Short mmCIF file of C-alpha atoms and ligand atoms in Angstrom, two decimals:
data_model
loop_
_atom_site.label_atom_id
_atom_site.label_comp_id
_atom_site.label_asym_id
_atom_site.label_seq_id
_atom_site.Cartn_x
_atom_site.Cartn_y
_atom_site.Cartn_z
CA MET E 1 0.00 0.00 0.00
CA THR E 2 1.43 3.41 -0.85
CA TRP E 3 0.65 6.37 1.31
CA ASN E 4 0.49 10.09 0.93
CA LEU E 5 3.20 11.32 3.27
CA GLY E 6 3.77 14.85 4.39
CA LYS E 7 7.18 16.40 4.13
CA GLU E 8 9.33 15.66 7.12
CA GLY E 9 9.74 18.61 9.45
CA MET E 10 6.83 20.53 7.97
CA LYS E 11 4.01 21.99 10.01
CA MET E 12 1.12 19.72 9.22
CA ILE E 13 -1.39 21.58 11.38
CA HIS E 14 -1.00 25.23 12.23
CA VAL E 15 -3.46 26.89 14.60
CA GLU E 16 -3.35 30.57 15.45
CA ASN E 17 -5.60 32.25 17.97
CA LEU E 18 -8.50 29.94 17.07
CA THR E 19 -11.81 30.85 18.69
CA LYS E 20 -15.33 29.47 18.73
CA THR E 21 -18.22 31.40 20.16
CA TYR E 22 -21.63 29.86 20.88
CA ASP E 23 -24.46 32.12 22.03
CA GLY E 24 -22.05 34.91 22.93
CA LYS E 25 -19.84 32.58 24.98
CA ASP E 26 -16.31 31.64 23.92
CA VAL E 27 -15.99 27.87 24.23
CA VAL E 28 -12.60 27.83 22.48
CA LYS E 29 -10.65 30.88 23.56
CA GLY E 30 -7.93 31.88 21.09
CA ILE E 31 -5.79 28.76 21.12
CA SER E 32 -2.52 28.42 19.15
CA PHE E 33 -0.37 25.37 18.47
CA ASP E 34 1.43 23.47 15.70
CA VAL E 35 1.60 19.78 14.84
CA GLN E 36 4.59 18.57 12.83
CA ALA E 37 4.37 16.02 10.00
CA GLY E 38 4.48 12.47 11.34
CA GLU E 39 3.62 13.37 14.93
CA ILE E 40 0.98 11.81 17.15
CA PHE E 41 -0.47 14.81 18.92
CA ALA E 42 -2.96 14.36 21.78
CA PHE E 43 -5.44 17.01 22.69
CA LEU E 44 -6.25 16.20 26.27
CA GLY E 45 -9.02 17.70 28.36
CA PRO E 46 -12.00 16.88 30.58
CA ASN E 47 -15.63 16.81 29.44
CA GLY E 48 -16.75 20.03 27.83
CA ALA E 49 -13.23 21.49 27.57
CA GLY E 50 -13.56 22.28 23.85
CA LYS E 51 -11.85 19.27 22.25
CA SER E 52 -14.61 18.26 19.81
CA THR E 53 -15.32 21.87 18.90
CA THR E 54 -11.66 22.30 17.95
CA VAL E 55 -11.65 19.11 15.87
CA GLN E 56 -14.82 20.21 14.09
CA MET E 57 -13.26 23.57 13.23
CA LEU E 58 -9.99 22.01 12.00
CA THR E 59 -11.88 19.51 9.85
CA THR E 60 -14.12 22.21 8.28
CA LEU E 61 -17.28 20.75 9.83
CA ILE E 62 -18.22 23.96 11.65
CA PRO E 63 -17.25 27.57 10.89
CA ILE E 64 -14.56 29.19 13.01
CA SER E 65 -15.43 32.37 14.92
CA GLY E 66 -11.95 33.87 14.98
CA GLY E 67 -8.27 33.21 14.30
CA ARG E 68 -6.95 30.92 11.63
CA ALA E 69 -5.94 27.32 10.98
CA THR E 70 -4.17 25.50 8.16
CA ILE E 71 -3.76 21.82 7.33
CA GLN E 72 -0.68 21.16 5.22
CA GLU E 73 -0.70 24.90 4.49
CA PHE E 74 -4.31 24.86 3.20
CA ASP E 75 -6.56 27.31 5.01
CA VAL E 76 -9.57 25.60 6.64
CA VAL E 77 -11.84 28.50 5.66
CA LYS E 78 -10.56 29.59 2.26
CA GLN E 79 -9.41 26.17 0.98
CA GLU E 80 -11.98 23.89 2.52
CA LYS E 81 -11.98 21.39 -0.38
CA GLN E 82 -8.21 20.90 -0.40
CA VAL E 83 -8.26 20.47 3.38
CA ARG E 84 -10.90 17.76 3.12
CA LEU E 85 -8.79 15.78 0.65
CA GLN E 86 -5.87 15.77 3.09
CA ILE E 87 -7.72 14.57 6.16
CA GLY E 88 -9.48 11.54 7.55
CA VAL E 89 -11.94 12.14 10.38
CA ALA E 90 -13.41 9.72 12.91
CA LEU E 91 -15.87 11.49 15.15
CA GLN E 92 -17.27 10.27 18.47
CA ASP E 93 -20.49 8.87 16.99
CA THR E 94 -19.43 6.31 14.44
CA GLY E 95 -22.64 6.78 12.46
CA ILE E 96 -22.10 3.67 10.32
CA ASP E 97 -25.02 1.93 8.61
CA GLU E 98 -25.35 -1.19 10.72
CA ASP E 99 -27.26 -3.14 8.04
CA LEU E 100 -24.23 -3.18 5.77
CA THR E 101 -21.18 -5.40 6.20
CA GLY E 102 -17.76 -3.91 6.94
CA LEU E 103 -16.67 -4.78 3.41
CA GLU E 104 -19.73 -3.13 1.83
CA LEU E 105 -19.22 0.05 3.84
CA LEU E 106 -15.57 0.30 2.83
CA VAL E 107 -16.34 -0.35 -0.85
CA LEU E 108 -19.02 2.35 -0.74
CA GLN E 109 -16.60 4.80 0.82
CA GLY E 110 -13.97 3.99 -1.82
CA LYS E 111 -16.48 4.69 -4.58
CA LEU E 112 -17.41 7.98 -2.92
CA PHE E 113 -13.76 8.92 -3.25
CA GLY E 114 -13.79 8.06 -6.97
CA LEU E 115 -12.42 4.51 -7.02
CA SER E 116 -13.81 1.93 -9.46
CA GLN E 117 -15.67 -1.12 -8.05
CA THR E 118 -12.55 -3.29 -8.48
CA GLU E 119 -10.21 -0.71 -6.95
CA ALA E 120 -12.63 -0.04 -4.09
CA LYS E 121 -12.91 -3.77 -3.29
CA LYS E 122 -9.13 -4.22 -3.34
CA ARG E 123 -8.67 -1.22 -1.09
CA ALA E 124 -11.46 -2.40 1.27
CA GLU E 125 -9.79 -5.78 1.67
CA GLU E 126 -6.41 -4.19 2.38
CA LEU E 127 -7.94 -1.93 5.00
CA LEU E 128 -9.89 -4.73 6.69
CA GLN E 129 -6.62 -6.55 7.05
CA LEU E 130 -4.85 -3.43 8.28
CA VAL E 131 -7.28 -3.00 11.18
CA GLY E 132 -7.54 -6.72 11.91
CA LEU E 133 -11.08 -7.22 10.65
CA ASP E 134 -10.34 -9.44 7.65
CA GLN E 135 -12.25 -12.35 9.21
CA ASP E 136 -15.30 -10.17 9.87
CA GLY E 137 -15.66 -8.17 6.65
CA LYS E 138 -18.64 -10.14 5.44
CA ARG E 139 -20.64 -9.79 8.65
CA ARG E 140 -23.23 -7.06 9.21
CA SER E 141 -21.45 -4.22 11.04
CA GLY E 142 -24.39 -4.12 13.48
CA THR E 143 -23.08 -7.38 14.95
CA TYR E 144 -19.62 -5.91 15.68
CA SER E 145 -18.45 -5.15 19.22
CA GLY E 146 -17.77 -1.53 20.24
CA GLY E 147 -14.04 -1.98 19.64
CA MET E 148 -14.60 -3.57 16.21
CA LYS E 149 -16.88 -0.69 15.19
CA ARG E 150 -14.17 1.81 16.12
CA ARG E 151 -11.63 -0.15 14.09
CA LEU E 152 -14.00 -0.21 11.12
CA ASP E 153 -14.46 3.51 11.58
CA LEU E 154 -10.70 3.93 11.53
CA ALA E 155 -10.51 1.92 8.28
CA LEU E 156 -13.25 4.10 6.75
CA THR E 157 -11.22 7.23 7.42
CA LEU E 158 -8.22 5.72 5.60
CA VAL E 159 -9.81 4.93 2.25
CA HIS E 160 -8.39 8.02 0.51
CA GLN E 161 -4.97 7.71 2.20
CA PRO E 162 -5.16 10.91 4.22
CA THR E 163 -2.04 12.72 5.34
CA VAL E 164 -3.61 13.75 8.63
CA LEU E 165 -5.98 11.71 10.71
CA PHE E 166 -8.31 13.31 13.25
CA LEU E 167 -9.62 10.91 15.87
CA ASP E 168 -12.12 12.39 18.31
CA GLU E 169 -12.01 10.33 21.51
CA PRO E 170 -11.30 7.07 19.67
CA THR E 171 -11.49 4.89 22.77
CA THR E 172 -14.15 6.51 24.96
CA GLY E 173 -16.44 3.84 26.35
CA LEU E 174 -14.26 0.91 25.27
CA ASP E 175 -13.03 -1.83 27.58
CA PRO E 176 -9.27 -1.88 28.32
CA ALA E 177 -8.49 -4.68 25.82
CA SER E 178 -10.24 -2.91 22.92
CA ARG E 179 -8.59 0.35 23.93
CA LEU E 180 -5.19 -1.31 23.69
CA GLN E 181 -6.05 -2.64 20.23
CA ILE E 182 -6.95 0.84 18.98
CA TRP E 183 -3.71 2.22 20.42
CA ASN E 184 -1.78 -0.42 18.49
CA GLU E 185 -3.60 0.43 15.26
CA VAL E 186 -2.90 4.13 15.73
CA ARG E 187 0.79 3.47 16.39
CA ARG E 188 1.02 1.21 13.36
CA LEU E 189 -0.56 3.78 11.03
CA ASN E 190 1.84 6.36 12.30
CA GLU E 191 4.92 4.15 12.07
CA GLU E 192 4.20 2.33 8.81
CA PHE E 193 2.72 5.17 6.79
CA GLY E 194 3.95 8.26 8.58
CA THR E 195 0.37 9.50 9.01
CA THR E 196 0.15 12.55 11.25
CA ILE E 197 -2.41 11.90 13.99
CA PHE E 198 -4.39 14.43 15.97
CA LEU E 199 -6.40 12.70 18.63
CA THR E 200 -8.56 14.01 21.41
CA THR E 201 -8.89 12.09 24.61
CA GLN E 202 -10.27 12.33 28.12
CA TYR E 203 -7.80 9.70 29.26
CA LEU E 204 -4.53 10.84 30.76
CA GLU E 205 -3.03 7.42 30.21
CA GLU E 206 -3.98 7.41 26.53
CA ALA E 207 -2.15 10.68 25.95
CA ASP E 208 0.80 9.46 28.01
CA GLN E 209 1.09 6.15 26.14
CA LEU E 210 0.42 7.24 22.61
CA ALA E 211 1.37 10.83 21.97
CA ASP E 212 4.66 12.35 20.90
CA ARG E 213 3.30 15.65 22.18
CA ILE E 214 0.35 16.65 24.32
CA ALA E 215 -1.66 19.83 24.60
CA ILE E 216 -3.96 20.19 27.60
CA ILE E 217 -7.16 22.15 27.08
CA ASN E 218 -9.35 23.25 29.96
CA GLU E 219 -12.42 25.49 29.71
CA GLY E 220 -11.48 26.47 26.13
CA GLU E 221 -7.91 27.48 26.96
CA LEU E 222 -4.64 25.70 26.24
CA ILE E 223 -2.99 25.40 29.61
CA ALA E 224 0.09 23.35 28.70
CA GLU E 225 1.89 21.84 25.75
CA GLY E 226 4.90 19.55 25.40
CA THR E 227 6.01 15.94 25.51
CA ALA E 228 4.67 13.93 28.46
CA ALA E 229 8.16 14.01 29.96
CA GLU E 230 8.43 17.79 29.59
CA LEU E 231 5.01 18.37 31.13
CA LYS E 232 5.82 16.13 34.05
CA ALA E 233 9.25 17.66 34.59
CA ALA E 234 7.85 21.20 34.51
CA ASN E 235 4.70 20.65 36.52
CA GLY E 236 4.85 17.31 38.23
CA GLU E 237 6.30 16.24 41.51
CA GLU E 238 8.45 13.21 42.19
CA ARG E 239 7.44 11.99 45.60
CA ILE E 240 8.05 9.39 48.25
CA GLU E 241 4.91 7.85 49.70
CA LEU E 242 5.10 6.00 52.97
CA THR E 243 2.91 4.60 55.69
CA LEU E 244 4.18 4.26 59.24
CA VAL E 245 3.24 1.72 61.88
CA GLU E 246 3.06 4.31 64.69
CA LYS E 247 0.78 7.30 64.11
CA GLU E 248 2.83 9.46 66.51
CA ASP E 249 5.91 9.19 64.27
CA GLU E 250 4.13 10.94 61.42
CA ARG E 251 4.48 14.49 62.69
CA ILE E 252 8.27 14.41 62.98
CA VAL E 253 8.66 12.90 59.50
CA ILE E 254 6.37 15.58 58.04
CA GLU E 255 8.27 18.36 59.82
CA THR E 256 11.72 17.07 58.88
CA PHE E 257 11.03 16.54 55.20
CA ALA E 258 8.40 19.22 54.52
CA GLY E 259 5.94 16.41 53.89
CA ARG E 260 2.17 16.23 54.11
CA GLN E 261 -0.56 13.78 54.92
CA GLU E 262 -2.61 12.50 51.99
CA LYS E 263 -5.35 10.09 52.97
CA ASP E 264 -3.69 7.24 54.89
CA ARG E 265 -0.12 7.97 53.77
CA LEU E 266 2.64 10.52 54.12
CA VAL E 267 3.91 12.26 51.03
CA ILE E 268 7.41 13.72 50.81
CA PRO E 269 8.47 15.77 47.77
CA SER E 270 11.58 14.08 46.39
CA ARG E 271 14.58 15.11 44.36
CA GLY E 272 16.08 11.83 43.22
CA THR E 273 17.93 9.30 45.32
CA GLU E 274 19.32 11.97 47.72
CA THR E 275 15.92 12.41 49.34
CA LEU E 276 15.24 8.68 49.39
CA ARG E 277 18.56 8.01 51.11
CA ALA E 278 17.93 10.74 53.67
CA VAL E 279 14.45 9.43 54.50
CA VAL E 280 15.59 5.83 54.87
CA ARG E 281 18.53 6.93 57.07
CA PHE E 282 16.22 9.06 59.23
CA LEU E 283 13.72 6.21 59.74
CA ASP E 284 16.53 3.82 60.53
CA GLU E 285 18.20 6.11 63.08
CA ARG E 286 14.93 6.75 64.91
CA LYS E 287 13.78 3.15 64.64
CA ILE E 288 10.62 4.29 62.89
CA VAL E 289 8.98 1.37 61.09
CA ALA E 290 7.30 1.91 57.74
CA THR E 291 4.85 -0.64 56.33
CA SER E 292 5.31 0.70 52.83
CA LEU E 293 7.67 3.10 51.11
CA VAL E 294 7.52 3.83 47.39
CA VAL E 295 9.02 6.44 45.08
CA LYS E 296 6.39 7.76 42.65
CA GLN E 297 7.34 9.51 39.43
CA PRO E 298 5.15 12.49 38.51
CA SER E 299 2.06 11.65 36.47
CA LEU E 300 -0.04 13.70 34.08
CA ASP E 301 -2.59 13.72 36.89
CA ASP E 302 -0.15 15.76 38.97
CA VAL E 303 0.42 18.07 36.01
CA PHE E 304 -3.29 18.70 35.68
CA ILE E 305 -3.78 19.31 39.39
CA ARG E 306 -0.79 21.66 39.48
CA LEU E 307 -2.05 23.67 36.51
CA THR E 308 -5.73 23.92 37.30
CA GLY E 309 -5.86 23.41 41.04
CA GLN E 310 -8.35 20.59 40.55
CA ALA E 311 -8.20 16.85 40.05
CA TYR E 312 -8.68 15.56 36.54
CA LYS E 313 -12.08 13.91 36.09
CA GLU E 314 -12.33 11.19 33.51
CA GLU E 315 -15.68 9.95 32.33
CA SER E 316 -16.23 6.89 30.26
N1 ATP R 1 -23.63 23.44 19.07
C1 ATP R 1 -23.36 23.97 20.28
N2 ATP R 1 -24.09 24.99 20.76
C2 ATP R 1 -23.82 25.55 21.97
N3 ATP R 1 -22.81 25.13 22.78
C3 ATP R 1 -22.04 24.11 22.36
C4 ATP R 1 -22.28 23.46 21.09
N4 ATP R 1 -21.34 22.50 20.94
C5 ATP R 1 -20.58 22.52 22.05
N5 ATP R 1 -21.00 23.48 22.90
C6 ATP R 1 -20.40 23.80 24.21
O1 ATP R 1 -19.03 24.06 24.02
C7 ATP R 1 -18.27 23.55 25.12
C8 ATP R 1 -17.19 22.63 24.58
O2 ATP R 1 -17.78 21.46 24.06
P1 ATP R 1 -16.97 20.30 23.34
O3 ATP R 1 -17.95 19.29 22.84
O4 ATP R 1 -16.03 20.88 22.37
O5 ATP R 1 -16.15 19.70 24.55
P2 ATP R 1 -15.27 18.40 24.62
O6 ATP R 1 -13.99 18.80 25.25
O7 ATP R 1 -15.20 17.75 23.30
O8 ATP R 1 -16.06 17.50 25.63
P3 ATP R 1 -16.51 15.95 25.57
O9 ATP R 1 -15.36 15.22 26.14
O10 ATP R 1 -17.70 15.94 26.44
O11 ATP R 1 -16.80 15.62 24.14
C9 ATP R 1 -19.25 22.87 26.05
O12 ATP R 1 -19.56 23.76 27.08
C10 ATP R 1 -20.45 22.62 25.17
O13 ATP R 1 -21.62 22.64 25.92
#
C-alpha cells in the first residue's frame, strides 16, 4: 500500500488564535499550536473542555469564529476542499449503517472517493486486514463489538490515504483490551505510513502512552503543551509515599522533610535518590517502622492538578 506522506519537518497543522463562540460565549478561547508532520499529537481535556469543537473547526465541519488554521498549508476557511482531501476524520459517533457489512461500507466509501468497483474492493480488503477485521468483513457491522466498530471507523477514514488523521475520543467507552487494540492500530498507522495523527482524549493514560506531544485544554484554553516528559518535569512532583506503623511518628517525619498527609499515607516531595537516602537513614536512626515506602514519578494527573488546582475527572 502506498501512502500520501507529508514532508518531514513541515508543520502539518498550524493553529493561530482559534476561537469558537456559541451564544455569545467563547468555548474555544484563542488557542494556538502546531503539529509537525508524522507526529501523534494528543489534545487532552475533561468533558466540555472544547476538544470536539476544535476538531470540528480544524476539519471544516463547523465555521470558526476567529483566528486561523491550516492543514498542510491549506486554510480551513478559504481552501476547505483541499483540506478535506488531506484529512481523515473519525468522530465520536461512528454513524455507520449497521445493516451493511464492513466490506460493503468500505467499498461504498472507496467509490465515494472516486475509485472503481474493483479498486474499491481491493482497497477495502487491504484496509480490513490493516485494522484486523479481515475475518469479519462479510458480517453485518451491526453485529460488531464496540471496539470492532471503532476499528472499522478507523478503516473508513483511511480509504483516501489521508495525510492527517483526526480521531475524536477514539477509545471513549471501550473496555481496556479494545482500547489497547486501537492504540496499536494508531501506532502502526503512524509508524508504517507516517500519518500525522491528531487525537482528542479524556484519558490521561492514553495521551501518556500514545502521543509524541500533548496539549492540555481546559475550559477552552490551552494550559500546557509539550512531551509527556516535559510536562511532568515542569509541573509534576516526584514523591516518596510511605505509611508508618506508629501514628505518633508521622508528625516528625512531616516536619523534617516538609511532607504532608494525603489520605492514609505521608507524602514527601523528592529530588532523586538523595531524598530517598535521607528518608531511609532518618527512619533507621529513629527506629521508625514503615509498612510501605515507594518512590512515585510524577504523572499527568499531577500536572493537571498543578495547573488547574483541581483533580482531573475522567468519564467513560
Ligand atoms: N452546538 C453547540 N451549541 C452551543 N454550545 C455548544 C455546542 N457545541 C458545544 N457546545 C459547548 O461548548 C463547550 C465545549 O464542548 P466540546 O464538545 O467541544 O467539549 P469536549 O472537550 O469535546 O467535551 P466531551 O469530552 O464531552 O466531548 C461545552 O460547554 C459545550 O456545551
